[in-house]
Coordinates of C-alpha atoms in Angstrom, one line a residue:
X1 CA 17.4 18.4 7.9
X2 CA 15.1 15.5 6.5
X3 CA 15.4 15.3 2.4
X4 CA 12.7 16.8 0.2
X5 CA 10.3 14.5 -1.2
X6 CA 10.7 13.0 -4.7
X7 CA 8.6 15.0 -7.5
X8 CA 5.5 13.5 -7.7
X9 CA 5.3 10.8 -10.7
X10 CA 3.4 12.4 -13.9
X11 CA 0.6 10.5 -13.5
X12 CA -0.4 12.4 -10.6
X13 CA -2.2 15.9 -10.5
X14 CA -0.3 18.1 -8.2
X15 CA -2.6 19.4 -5.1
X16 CA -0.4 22.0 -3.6
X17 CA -0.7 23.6 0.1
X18 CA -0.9 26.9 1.4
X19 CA 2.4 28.0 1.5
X20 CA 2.9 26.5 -2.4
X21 CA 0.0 28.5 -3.6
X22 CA 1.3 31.7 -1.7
X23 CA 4.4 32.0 -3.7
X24 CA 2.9 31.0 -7.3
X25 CA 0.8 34.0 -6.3
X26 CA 3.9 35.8 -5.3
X27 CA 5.6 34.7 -8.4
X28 CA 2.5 35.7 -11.0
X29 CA 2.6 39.5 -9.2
X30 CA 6.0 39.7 -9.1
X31 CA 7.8 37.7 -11.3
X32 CA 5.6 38.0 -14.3
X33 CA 3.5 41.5 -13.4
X34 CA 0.3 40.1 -12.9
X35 CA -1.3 42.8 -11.0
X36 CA -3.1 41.2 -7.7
X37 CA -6.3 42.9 -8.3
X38 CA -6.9 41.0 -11.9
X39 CA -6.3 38.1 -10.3
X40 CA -9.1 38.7 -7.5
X41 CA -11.2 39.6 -10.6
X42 CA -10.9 36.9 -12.3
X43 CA -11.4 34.8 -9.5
X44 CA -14.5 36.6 -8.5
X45 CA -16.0 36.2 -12.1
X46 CA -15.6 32.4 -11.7
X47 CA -17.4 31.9 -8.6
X48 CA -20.1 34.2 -10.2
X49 CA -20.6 31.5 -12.9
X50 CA -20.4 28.9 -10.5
X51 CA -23.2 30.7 -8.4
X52 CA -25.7 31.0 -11.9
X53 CA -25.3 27.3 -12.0
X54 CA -25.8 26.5 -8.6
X55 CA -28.8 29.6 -8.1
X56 CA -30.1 30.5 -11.8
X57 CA -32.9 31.8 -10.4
X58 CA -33.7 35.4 -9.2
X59 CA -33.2 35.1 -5.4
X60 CA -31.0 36.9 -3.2
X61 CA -27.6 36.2 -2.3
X62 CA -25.8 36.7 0.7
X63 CA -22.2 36.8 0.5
X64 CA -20.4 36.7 3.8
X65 CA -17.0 38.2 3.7
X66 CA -14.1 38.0 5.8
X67 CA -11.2 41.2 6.3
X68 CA -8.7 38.8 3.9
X69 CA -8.2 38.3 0.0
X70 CA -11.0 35.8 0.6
X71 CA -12.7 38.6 1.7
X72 CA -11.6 40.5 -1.6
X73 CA -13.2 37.7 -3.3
X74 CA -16.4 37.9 -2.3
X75 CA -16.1 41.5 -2.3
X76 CA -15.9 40.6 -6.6
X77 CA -18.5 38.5 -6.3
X78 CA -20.9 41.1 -4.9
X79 CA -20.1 43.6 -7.1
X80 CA -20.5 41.6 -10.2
X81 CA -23.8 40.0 -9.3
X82 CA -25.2 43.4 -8.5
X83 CA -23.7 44.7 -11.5
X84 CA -25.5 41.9 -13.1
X85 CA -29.0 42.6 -11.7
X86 CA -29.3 40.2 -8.7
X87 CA -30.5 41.7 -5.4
X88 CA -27.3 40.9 -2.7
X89 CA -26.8 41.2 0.7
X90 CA -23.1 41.8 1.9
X91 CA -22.0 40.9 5.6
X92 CA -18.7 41.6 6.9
X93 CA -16.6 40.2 10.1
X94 CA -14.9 43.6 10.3
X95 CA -15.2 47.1 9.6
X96 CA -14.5 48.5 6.0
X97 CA -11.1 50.7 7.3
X98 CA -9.9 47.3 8.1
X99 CA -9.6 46.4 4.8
X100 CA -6.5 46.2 3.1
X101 CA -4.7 46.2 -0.1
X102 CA -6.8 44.7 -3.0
X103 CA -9.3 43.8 -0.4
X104 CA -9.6 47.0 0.3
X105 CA -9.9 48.6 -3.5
X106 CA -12.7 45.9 -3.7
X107 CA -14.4 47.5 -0.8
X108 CA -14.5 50.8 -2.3
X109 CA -15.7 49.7 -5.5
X110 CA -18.6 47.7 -4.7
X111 CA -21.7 49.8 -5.4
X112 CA -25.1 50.0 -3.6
X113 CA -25.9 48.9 0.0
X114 CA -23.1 49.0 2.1
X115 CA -22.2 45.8 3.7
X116 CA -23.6 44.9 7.1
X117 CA -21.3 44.9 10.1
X118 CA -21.3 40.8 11.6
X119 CA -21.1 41.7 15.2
X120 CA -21.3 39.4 18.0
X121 CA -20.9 40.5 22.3
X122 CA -22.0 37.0 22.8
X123 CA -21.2 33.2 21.8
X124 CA -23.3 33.6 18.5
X125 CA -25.0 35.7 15.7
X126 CA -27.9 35.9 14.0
X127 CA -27.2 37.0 10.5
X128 CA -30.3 38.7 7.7
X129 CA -31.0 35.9 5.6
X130 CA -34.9 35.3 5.4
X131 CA -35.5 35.8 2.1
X132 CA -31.8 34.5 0.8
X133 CA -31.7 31.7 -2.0
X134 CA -27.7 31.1 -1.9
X135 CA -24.9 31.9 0.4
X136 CA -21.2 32.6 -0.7
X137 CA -19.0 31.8 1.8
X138 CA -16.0 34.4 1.6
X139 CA -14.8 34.3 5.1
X140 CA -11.3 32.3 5.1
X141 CA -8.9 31.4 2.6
X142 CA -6.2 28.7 1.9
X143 CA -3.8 30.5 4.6
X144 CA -6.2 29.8 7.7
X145 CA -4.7 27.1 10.0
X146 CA -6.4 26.2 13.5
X147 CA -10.1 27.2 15.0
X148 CA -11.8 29.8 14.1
X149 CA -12.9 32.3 16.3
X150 CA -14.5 35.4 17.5
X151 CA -17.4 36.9 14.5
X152 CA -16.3 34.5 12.3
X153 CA -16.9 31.4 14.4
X154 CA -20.5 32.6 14.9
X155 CA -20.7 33.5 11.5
X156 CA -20.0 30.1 10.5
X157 CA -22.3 28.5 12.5
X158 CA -25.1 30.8 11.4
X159 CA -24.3 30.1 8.3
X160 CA -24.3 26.5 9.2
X161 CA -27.8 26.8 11.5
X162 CA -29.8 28.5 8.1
X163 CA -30.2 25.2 6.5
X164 CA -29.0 27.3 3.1
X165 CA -27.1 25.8 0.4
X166 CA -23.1 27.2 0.1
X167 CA -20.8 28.2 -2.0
X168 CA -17.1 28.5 -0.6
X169 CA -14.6 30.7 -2.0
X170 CA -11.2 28.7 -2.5
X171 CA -12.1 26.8 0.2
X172 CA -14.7 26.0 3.2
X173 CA -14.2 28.1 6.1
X174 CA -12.5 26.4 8.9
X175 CA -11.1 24.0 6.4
X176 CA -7.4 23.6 6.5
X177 CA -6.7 23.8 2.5
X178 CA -3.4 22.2 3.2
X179 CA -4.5 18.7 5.1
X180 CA -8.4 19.1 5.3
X181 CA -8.2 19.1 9.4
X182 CA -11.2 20.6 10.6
X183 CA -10.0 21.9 14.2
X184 CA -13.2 24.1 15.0
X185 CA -16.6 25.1 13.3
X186 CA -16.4 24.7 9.3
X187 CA -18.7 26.0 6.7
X188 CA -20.4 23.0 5.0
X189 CA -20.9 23.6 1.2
X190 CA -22.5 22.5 -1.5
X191 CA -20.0 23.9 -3.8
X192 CA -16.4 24.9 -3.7
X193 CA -14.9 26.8 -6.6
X194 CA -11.0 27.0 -5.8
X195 CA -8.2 28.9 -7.8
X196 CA -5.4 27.3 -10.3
X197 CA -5.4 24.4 -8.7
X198 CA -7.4 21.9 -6.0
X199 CA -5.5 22.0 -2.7
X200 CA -5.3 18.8 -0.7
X201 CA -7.8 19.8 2.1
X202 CA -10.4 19.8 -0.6
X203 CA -10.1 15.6 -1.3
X204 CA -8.7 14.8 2.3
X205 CA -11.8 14.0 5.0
X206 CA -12.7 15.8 7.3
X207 CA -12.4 18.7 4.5
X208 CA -13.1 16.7 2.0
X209 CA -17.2 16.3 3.2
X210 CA -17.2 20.1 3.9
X211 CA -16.3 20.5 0.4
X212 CA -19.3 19.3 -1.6
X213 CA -18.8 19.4 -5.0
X214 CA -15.0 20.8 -6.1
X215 CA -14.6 23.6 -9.6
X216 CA -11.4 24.6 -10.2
X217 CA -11.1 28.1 -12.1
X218 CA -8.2 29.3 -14.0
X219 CA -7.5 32.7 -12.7
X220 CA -4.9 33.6 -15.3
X221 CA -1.7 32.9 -13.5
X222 CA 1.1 31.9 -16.4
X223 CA 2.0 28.7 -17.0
X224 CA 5.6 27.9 -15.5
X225 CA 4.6 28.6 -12.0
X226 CA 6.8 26.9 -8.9
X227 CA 4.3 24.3 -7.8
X228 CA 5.7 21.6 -6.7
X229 CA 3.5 19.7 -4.3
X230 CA 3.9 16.2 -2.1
X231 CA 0.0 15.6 -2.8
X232 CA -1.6 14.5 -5.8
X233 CA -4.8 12.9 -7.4
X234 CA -5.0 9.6 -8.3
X235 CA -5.7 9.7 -12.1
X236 CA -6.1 6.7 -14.7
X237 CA -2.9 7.5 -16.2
X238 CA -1.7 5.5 -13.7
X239 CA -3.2 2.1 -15.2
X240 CA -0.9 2.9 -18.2
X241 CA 1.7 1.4 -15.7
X242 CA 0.9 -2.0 -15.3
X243 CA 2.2 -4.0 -18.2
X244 CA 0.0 -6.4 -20.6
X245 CA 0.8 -9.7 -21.1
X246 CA 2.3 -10.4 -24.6
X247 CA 3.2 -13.9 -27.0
X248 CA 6.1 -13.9 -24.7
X249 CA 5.1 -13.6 -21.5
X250 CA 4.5 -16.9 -19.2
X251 CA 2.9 -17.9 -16.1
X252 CA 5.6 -16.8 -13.9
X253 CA 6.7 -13.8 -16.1
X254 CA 3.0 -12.3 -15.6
X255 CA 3.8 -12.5 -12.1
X256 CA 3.7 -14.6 -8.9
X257 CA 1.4 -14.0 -5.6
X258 CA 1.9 -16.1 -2.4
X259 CA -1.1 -15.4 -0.6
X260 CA -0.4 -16.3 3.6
X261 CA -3.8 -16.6 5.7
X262 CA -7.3 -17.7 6.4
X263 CA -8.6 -19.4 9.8
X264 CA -11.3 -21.3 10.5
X265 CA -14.5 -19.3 9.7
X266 CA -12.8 -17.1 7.9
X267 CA -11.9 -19.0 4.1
X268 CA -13.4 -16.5 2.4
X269 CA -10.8 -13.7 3.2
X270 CA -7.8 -15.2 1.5
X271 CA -10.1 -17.0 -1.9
X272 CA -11.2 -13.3 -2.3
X273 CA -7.9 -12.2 -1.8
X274 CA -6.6 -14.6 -4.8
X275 CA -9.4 -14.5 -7.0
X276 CA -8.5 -10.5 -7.2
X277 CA -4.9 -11.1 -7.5
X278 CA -5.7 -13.4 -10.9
X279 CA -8.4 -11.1 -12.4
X280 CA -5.7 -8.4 -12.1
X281 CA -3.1 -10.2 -13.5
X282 CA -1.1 -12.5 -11.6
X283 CA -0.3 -15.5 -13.8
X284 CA -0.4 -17.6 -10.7
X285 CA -1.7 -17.9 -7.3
X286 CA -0.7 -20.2 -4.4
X287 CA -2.8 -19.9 -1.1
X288 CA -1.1 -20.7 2.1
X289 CA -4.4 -21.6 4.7
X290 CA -4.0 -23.9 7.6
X291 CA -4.5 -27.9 6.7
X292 CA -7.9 -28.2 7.6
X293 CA -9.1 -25.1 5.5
X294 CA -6.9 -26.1 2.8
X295 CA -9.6 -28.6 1.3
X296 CA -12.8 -25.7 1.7
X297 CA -10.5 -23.1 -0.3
X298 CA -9.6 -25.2 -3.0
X299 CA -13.4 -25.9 -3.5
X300 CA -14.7 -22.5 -3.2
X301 CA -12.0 -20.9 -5.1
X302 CA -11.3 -21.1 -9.0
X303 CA -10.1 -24.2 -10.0
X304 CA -6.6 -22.6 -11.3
X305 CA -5.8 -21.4 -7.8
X306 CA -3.2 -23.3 -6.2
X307 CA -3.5 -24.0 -3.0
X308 CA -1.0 -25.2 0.5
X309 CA -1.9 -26.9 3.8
X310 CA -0.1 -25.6 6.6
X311 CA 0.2 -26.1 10.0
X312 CA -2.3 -25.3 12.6
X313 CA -3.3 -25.2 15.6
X314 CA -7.5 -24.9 16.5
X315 CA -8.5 -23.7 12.9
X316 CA -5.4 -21.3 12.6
X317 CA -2.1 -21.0 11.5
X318 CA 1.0 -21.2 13.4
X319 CA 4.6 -19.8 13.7
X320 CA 6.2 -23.1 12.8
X321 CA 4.1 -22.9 9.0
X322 CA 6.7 -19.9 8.6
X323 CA 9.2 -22.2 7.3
X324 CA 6.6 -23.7 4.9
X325 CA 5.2 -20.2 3.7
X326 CA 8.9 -19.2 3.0
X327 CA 9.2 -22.1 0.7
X328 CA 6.7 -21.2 -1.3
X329 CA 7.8 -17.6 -1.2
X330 CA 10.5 -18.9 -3.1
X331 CA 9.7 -20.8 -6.1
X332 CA 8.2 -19.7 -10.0
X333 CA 9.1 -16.4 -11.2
X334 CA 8.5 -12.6 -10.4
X335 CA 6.5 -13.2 -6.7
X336 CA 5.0 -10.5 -4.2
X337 CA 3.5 -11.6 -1.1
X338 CA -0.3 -10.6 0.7
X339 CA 0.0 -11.3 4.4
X340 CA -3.2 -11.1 6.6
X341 CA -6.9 -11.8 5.0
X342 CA -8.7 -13.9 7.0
X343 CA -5.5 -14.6 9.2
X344 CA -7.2 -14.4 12.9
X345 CA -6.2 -13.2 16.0
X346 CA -4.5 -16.0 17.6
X347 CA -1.5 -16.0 19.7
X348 CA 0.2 -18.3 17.2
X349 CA -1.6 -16.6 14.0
X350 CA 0.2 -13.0 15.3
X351 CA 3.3 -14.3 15.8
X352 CA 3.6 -16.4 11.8
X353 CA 2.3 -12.7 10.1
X354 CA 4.9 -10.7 12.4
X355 CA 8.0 -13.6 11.4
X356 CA 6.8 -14.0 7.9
X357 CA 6.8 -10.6 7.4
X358 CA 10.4 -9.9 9.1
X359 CA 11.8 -13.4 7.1
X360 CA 10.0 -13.0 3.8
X361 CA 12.4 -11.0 1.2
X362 CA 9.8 -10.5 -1.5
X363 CA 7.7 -7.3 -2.1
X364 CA 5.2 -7.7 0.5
X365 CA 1.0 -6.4 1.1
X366 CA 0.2 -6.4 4.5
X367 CA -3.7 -6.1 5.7
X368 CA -6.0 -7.1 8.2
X369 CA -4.8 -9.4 11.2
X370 CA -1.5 -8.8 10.2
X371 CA -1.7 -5.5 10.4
X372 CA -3.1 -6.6 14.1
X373 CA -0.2 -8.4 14.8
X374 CA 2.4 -5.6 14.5
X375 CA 0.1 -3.3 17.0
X376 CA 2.5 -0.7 19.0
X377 CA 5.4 -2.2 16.9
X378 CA 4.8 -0.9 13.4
X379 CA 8.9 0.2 13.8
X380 CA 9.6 -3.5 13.4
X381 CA 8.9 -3.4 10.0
X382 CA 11.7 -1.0 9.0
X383 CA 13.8 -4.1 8.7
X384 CA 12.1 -5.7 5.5
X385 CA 14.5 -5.5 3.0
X386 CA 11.8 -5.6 0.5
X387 CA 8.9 -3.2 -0.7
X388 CA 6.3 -3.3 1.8
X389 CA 2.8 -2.0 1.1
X390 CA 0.5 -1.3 4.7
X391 CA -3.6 -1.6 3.8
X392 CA -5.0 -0.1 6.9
X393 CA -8.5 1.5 7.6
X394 CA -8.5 4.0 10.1
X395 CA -8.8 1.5 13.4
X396 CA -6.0 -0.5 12.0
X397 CA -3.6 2.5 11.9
X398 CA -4.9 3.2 15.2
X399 CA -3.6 -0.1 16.5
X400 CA -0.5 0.4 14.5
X401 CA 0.2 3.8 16.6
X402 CA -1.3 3.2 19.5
X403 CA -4.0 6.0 18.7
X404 CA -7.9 5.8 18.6
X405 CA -9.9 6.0 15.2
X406 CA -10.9 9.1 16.1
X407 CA -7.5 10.4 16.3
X408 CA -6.6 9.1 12.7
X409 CA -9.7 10.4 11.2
X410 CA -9.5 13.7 12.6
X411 CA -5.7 14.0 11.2
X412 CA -5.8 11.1 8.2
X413 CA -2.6 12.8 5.9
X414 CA -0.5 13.7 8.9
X415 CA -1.1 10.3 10.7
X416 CA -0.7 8.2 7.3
X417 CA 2.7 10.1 6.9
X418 CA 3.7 9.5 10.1
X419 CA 2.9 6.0 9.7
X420 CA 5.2 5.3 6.5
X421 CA 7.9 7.4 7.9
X422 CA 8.3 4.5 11.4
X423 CA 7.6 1.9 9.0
X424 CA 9.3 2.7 6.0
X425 CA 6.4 1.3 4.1
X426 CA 4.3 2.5 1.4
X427 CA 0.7 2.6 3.7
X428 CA -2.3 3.1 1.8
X429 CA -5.0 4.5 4.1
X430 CA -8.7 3.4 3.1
X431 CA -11.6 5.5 3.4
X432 CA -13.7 7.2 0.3
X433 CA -10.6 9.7 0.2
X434 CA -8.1 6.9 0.0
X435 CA -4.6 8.3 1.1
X436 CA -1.3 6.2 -0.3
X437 CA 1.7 7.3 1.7
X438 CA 5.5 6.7 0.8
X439 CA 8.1 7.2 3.3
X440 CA 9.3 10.0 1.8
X441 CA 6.7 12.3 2.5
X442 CA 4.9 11.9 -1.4
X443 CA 0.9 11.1 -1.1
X444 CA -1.7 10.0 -3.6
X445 CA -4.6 10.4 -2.7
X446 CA -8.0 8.7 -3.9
X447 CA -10.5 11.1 -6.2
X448 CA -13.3 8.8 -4.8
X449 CA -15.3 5.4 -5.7
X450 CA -18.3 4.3 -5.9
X451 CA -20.0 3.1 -2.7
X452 CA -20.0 -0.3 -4.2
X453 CA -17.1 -0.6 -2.1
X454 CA -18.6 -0.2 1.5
X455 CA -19.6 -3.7 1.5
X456 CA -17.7 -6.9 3.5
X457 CA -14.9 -8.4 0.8
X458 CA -13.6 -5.3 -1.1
X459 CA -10.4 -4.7 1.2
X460 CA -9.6 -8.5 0.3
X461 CA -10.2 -7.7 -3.2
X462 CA -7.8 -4.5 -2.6
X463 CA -4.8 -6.2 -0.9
X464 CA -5.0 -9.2 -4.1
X465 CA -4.9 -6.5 -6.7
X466 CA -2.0 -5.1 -5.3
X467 CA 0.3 -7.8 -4.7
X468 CA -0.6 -8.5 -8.6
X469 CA 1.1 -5.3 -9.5
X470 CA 4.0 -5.7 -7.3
X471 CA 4.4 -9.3 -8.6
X472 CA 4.5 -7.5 -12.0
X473 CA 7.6 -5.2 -11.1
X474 CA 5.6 -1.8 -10.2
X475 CA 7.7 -0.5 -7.4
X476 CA 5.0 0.0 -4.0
X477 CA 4.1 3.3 -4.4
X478 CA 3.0 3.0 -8.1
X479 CA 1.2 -0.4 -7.2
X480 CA -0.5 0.3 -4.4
X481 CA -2.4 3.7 -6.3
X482 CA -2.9 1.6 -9.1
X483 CA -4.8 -0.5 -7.1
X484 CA -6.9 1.7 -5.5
X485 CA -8.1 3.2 -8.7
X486 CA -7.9 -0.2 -10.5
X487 CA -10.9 -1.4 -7.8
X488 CA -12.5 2.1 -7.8
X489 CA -13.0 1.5 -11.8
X490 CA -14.2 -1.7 -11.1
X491 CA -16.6 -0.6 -8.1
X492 CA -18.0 1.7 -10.8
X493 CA -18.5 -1.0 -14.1
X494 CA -20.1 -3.2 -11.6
X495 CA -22.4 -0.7 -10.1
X496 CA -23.6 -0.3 -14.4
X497 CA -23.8 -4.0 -14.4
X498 CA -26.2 -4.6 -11.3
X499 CA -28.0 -1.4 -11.6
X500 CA -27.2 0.0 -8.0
X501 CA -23.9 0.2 -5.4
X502 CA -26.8 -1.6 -2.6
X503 CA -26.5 -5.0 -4.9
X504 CA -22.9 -4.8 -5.8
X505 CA -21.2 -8.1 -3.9
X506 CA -17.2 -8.3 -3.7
X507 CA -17.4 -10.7 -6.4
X508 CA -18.8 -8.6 -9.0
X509 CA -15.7 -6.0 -7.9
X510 CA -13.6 -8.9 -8.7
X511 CA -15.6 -9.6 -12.5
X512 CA -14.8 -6.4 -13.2
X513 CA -11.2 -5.7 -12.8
X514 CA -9.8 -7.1 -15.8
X515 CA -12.2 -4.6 -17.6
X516 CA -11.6 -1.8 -15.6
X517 CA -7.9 -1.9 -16.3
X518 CA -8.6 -1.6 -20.4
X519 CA -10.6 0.8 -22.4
X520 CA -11.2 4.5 -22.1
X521 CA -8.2 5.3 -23.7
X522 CA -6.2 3.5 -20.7
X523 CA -4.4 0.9 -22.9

C-alpha cells in the first residue's frame, strides 16, 4: 500500500475530489445534523444570485436537470426563480418517479409548469429554448466519472449547439470535478457556481476551459469538516517563503545559480535564463555556454553575470565540459543548478545534460533540451541525490513518457503525477493551469496568468527564477510554485506597464520580478 500524501503546505487552498466532498457532505448530515435538504437550498439560493448577475434581465430561463442531487439543485433553482417572478422552463433527463430522496422532495415542491420530459429514440435532441435568455446546467454533479450518455449526452450537446450562455451547477456536465478529464461531450459554461469549496477539475484543462468563470458558495456546512485534499491553488502566501536579503546576507548567502547551456543560435536561452535568476534573487550567476558563445553572452547579458567557456564541438557543448560544469557546480556558497535553455539537440549536447544531471549533487532545474535528452528514460533520474525540479510543457512530458501531446493534455494531473512518481522529481507542468507535481502525490496547481506569458523567452525566465529559490534553501516543491506565481505576478505588472499582454517581451517579465515578489501585503 503506497503512503498517503503529505498535508498540503498552508499556503495552499485545498481543492478536494469527489470522494473528499462526498463524506464532508456525509459528515455535515450525519455528524453534525445538517439536514440534506437545507443544504440543497442553500445551494440553490446561490446559484440563483449568481444567475441575477449573470441574466438581470426579464428573460426566460431554462434549467436542465438531471435524476441526481444536481438534479435537486436545479430543481431549487427553478422553484426560487419562479417564486421570484421569472418565467422558467424545466427539462428533465428522466421521469419525476425517478426521483429520489431530496431530489425527489424538490420535485414535488416546485410549483407551476411541470417539467418537460428530455427524450431522445435517436443520437440527439432538440430541446424548447427559442425565447430562453440563460441556461442552468443541472445535469451532473462532482460524482460523474467517464462519458456521458444516453438523454443526457444529447442534452449536452443541445445545450452546447444553442449558442446560449451557461450556468453549471457544482460543475460542467461531463466534467470530471476530481481531475478535469473531459472523456465525452461537456457542457461549456460561462459560469460555474460550485459548493464549499472549488474542486480540482474546475482549474485543471480540459475542465478548466469548460468552466468559465468559477463562484464558490458557502452552503452552510460547519467548519471542522474532513477535507483533506492532495490539490491546491497556488496563492501569494507562498511568496512569504522566499527570504529577503538583510545587513548580513552576502553574495553567496543570497544564493548561487550555475546555469549549464546555450548553443550556437541559441544565446539567448541561457542570458534570459540568468537575467531571471538575478532579478529574483540569486546573489550570483555563472553561465556555462560553449567557448565560442562564451564571448556573445557576456556582451548581451548584464555586466554582473559571470560567465564560462566550455568545450564544444560545432556551436555546442559536449560531454567532456561535464567535468568543467561540475567545477563550477562546486564553488561560492548556497548553489542550485538550471540545466537545458538553449542547450540543443546534439548527440554530444544530450549526452553532457543527461551526465551532468546524474553527477551534479546540487538542487537541480531541468528544462528544455534537457528535458530532450532524458526522452523514454525519465527513470534515470531517480538516482539524483539532490532536489530535482522538471519544467516541461505538454510535448516535453510526452517525450519524457513516450506519449503524444495529446495524451498529456487530455489527462494533464494524472500524467504530471505519473511523471514525478518515475522520476522522483518535483515536475511542474506549464500550460495557463500550471500543474507542480511532487512525488508524493501533492499538486499545486496554477490559478492562471496573464497571457503575457505566451510569448518565446518566459519558460527561460521560469526555469532562472526557480533555481534562485532553490539556491535560497526553499525545498523543490515550495520553489518551483513560487516560481510560477512569482512570473504570473510579473506577467501581470508588466502587462500595466506596456499597456497590453500583445507587447509584453520576456524582458519586461524579467523587470518585473523583483516587484512582483514585494508589496500587496506579500512582504
Amino acid at each position: 500500500m503506497e503512503p498517503l500524501p503529505l498535508p498540503l503546505p498552508d499556503w495552499l487552498t485545498p481543492l478536494p475530489d469527489a470522494e473528499t466532498m462526498r463524506g464532508v457532505d456525509r459528515w455535515a448530515i450525519e455528524q453534525r445534523s445538517v439536514p440534506g435538504i437545507e443544504l440543497m437550498e442553500r445551494a440553490g439560493a446561490g446559484v440563483v444570485r449568481a444567475v441575477e448577475r449573470l441574466a438581470p434581465g426579464l428573460g426566460r430561463v431554462a434549467v436542465v436537470c438531471g435524476k441526481g442531487n444536481n438534479g435537486g439543485d436545479g430543481l431549487v433553482v427553478a422553484r426560487l426563480l419562479r417564486e421570484a417572478g421569472r418565467a422558467v422552463t424545466v427539462l428533465c433527463t428522466s421521469p419525476p418517479e425517478d426521483y429520489t430522496g431530496d431530489a425527489a422532495t424538490n420535485m414535488e415542491r416546485l410549483p407551476g409548469e411541470a417539467p418537460l420530459r428530455i427524450s431522445s429514440s435517436s443520437s440527439s435532441v432538440c430541446l424548447p429554448l427559442e425565447d430562453v435568455e440563460l441556461i442552468v446546467d443541472a445535469l451532473l454533479g462532482t460524482g460523474f466519472q467517464g462519458e456521458p450518455h444516453g438523454e443526457v449526452a444529447s442534452a449536452i450537446e443541445a445545450i452546447g449547439a444553442s449558442g446560449l450562455p451557461v450556468l453549471s451547477v457544482d460543475v460542467p456536465s461531463g466534467v470530471d470535478a476530481s481531475s478535469g478529464v473531459v472523456a465525452g461531450t461537456a457542457v461549456k459554461a460561462q459560469m460555474t457556481v460550485t459548493f464549499h469549496a472549488a474542486k480540482p477539475g474546475l482549474h485543471i484543462r480540459p475542465g478548466r476551459t469548460y468552466a468559465g468563470q468559477v463562484e464558490c458558495v458557502d452552503i452552510g456546512i460547519p467548519r471542522g469538516a474532513p477535507m483533506e485534499a492532495s490539490v491546491g491553488l497556488i496563492g501569494d502566501d507562498v511568496l512569504a517563503l522566499i527570504p529577503p536579503r538583510d545587513e548580513e546576507s552576502t553574495k553567496f548567502s543570497s544564493g548561487h545559480v550555475v546555469l549549464a547551456g546555450g548553443s550556437r543560435g541559441l544565446g539567448g536561452a541561457p542570458t534570459m535564463s540568468a537575467r531571471a535568476a538575478m532579478r529574483a534573487g540569486a546573489g550570483y550567476v555563472t553561465v556555462c555556454v560553449p567557448a565560442s558563445l562564451q564571448p556573445i553572452v557576456a556582451a548581451s547579458g548584464a555586466v554582473e553575470l559571470m560567465t564560462r567557456a566550455m568545450p564544444e564541438a560545432d556551436g555546442a557543448l559536449v560531454e567532456d565540459a561535464v567535468v568543467e560544469a561540475l567545477e563550477a557546480c562546486q564553488r561560492g556558497g548556497r548553489l542550485a543548478l538550471a540545466l537545458g535553455p538553449g542547450l540543443g539537440r546534439t548527440a554530444g549536447a544530450s549526452a553532457f545534460a543527461r551526465e551532468l544531471a546524474a553527477r551534479a549533487s546540487l538542487p537541480l532545474v531541468l528544462d528544455a533540451d534537457g528535458l530532450n535528452a532524458h526522452a523514454g528514460d525519465i527513470v534515470a533520474l531517480r538516482s539524483r541525490q539532490a532536489p530535482t525540479v522538471l519544467t516541461p510543457h505538454a510535448g516535453e512530458l510526452g517525450r519524457l513518457l513516450d506519449l503524444d501531446s495529446a495524451a498529456i493534455e487530455a489527462e494533464r494531473l494524472r500524467h504530471a503525477r505519473e511523471a514525478a512518481k518515475l522520476s522522483g522529481a518535483v515536475v511542474l507542468l506549464k500550460g495557463p493551469d500550471t500543474l507542480v507535481a511532487a512525488p508524493d502525490g501533492r499538486v499545486a496547481v496554477s490559478p492562471g496568468a496573464s497571457p503575457a506569458l505566451a510569448t518565446a523567452g518566459t519558460g527561460d525566465v521560469l526555469t532562472g527564477t526557480i533555481a534562485a529559490l532553490l539556491a535560497k534553501g526553499l525545498d523543490a516543491f515550495a520553489a518551483a510554485a513560487a516560481g510560477v506565481r512569482l512570473c504570473a505576478r510579473a506577467a501581470q505588472l508588466a502587462v500595466e506597464r506596456h499597456g497590453a499582454a500583445e507587447g509584453v517581451i520576456a524582458s519586461d517579465v524579467i523587470e518585473a520580478l523583483a516587484r512582483a515578489g514585494v508589496g500587496d501585503g506579500v512582504r
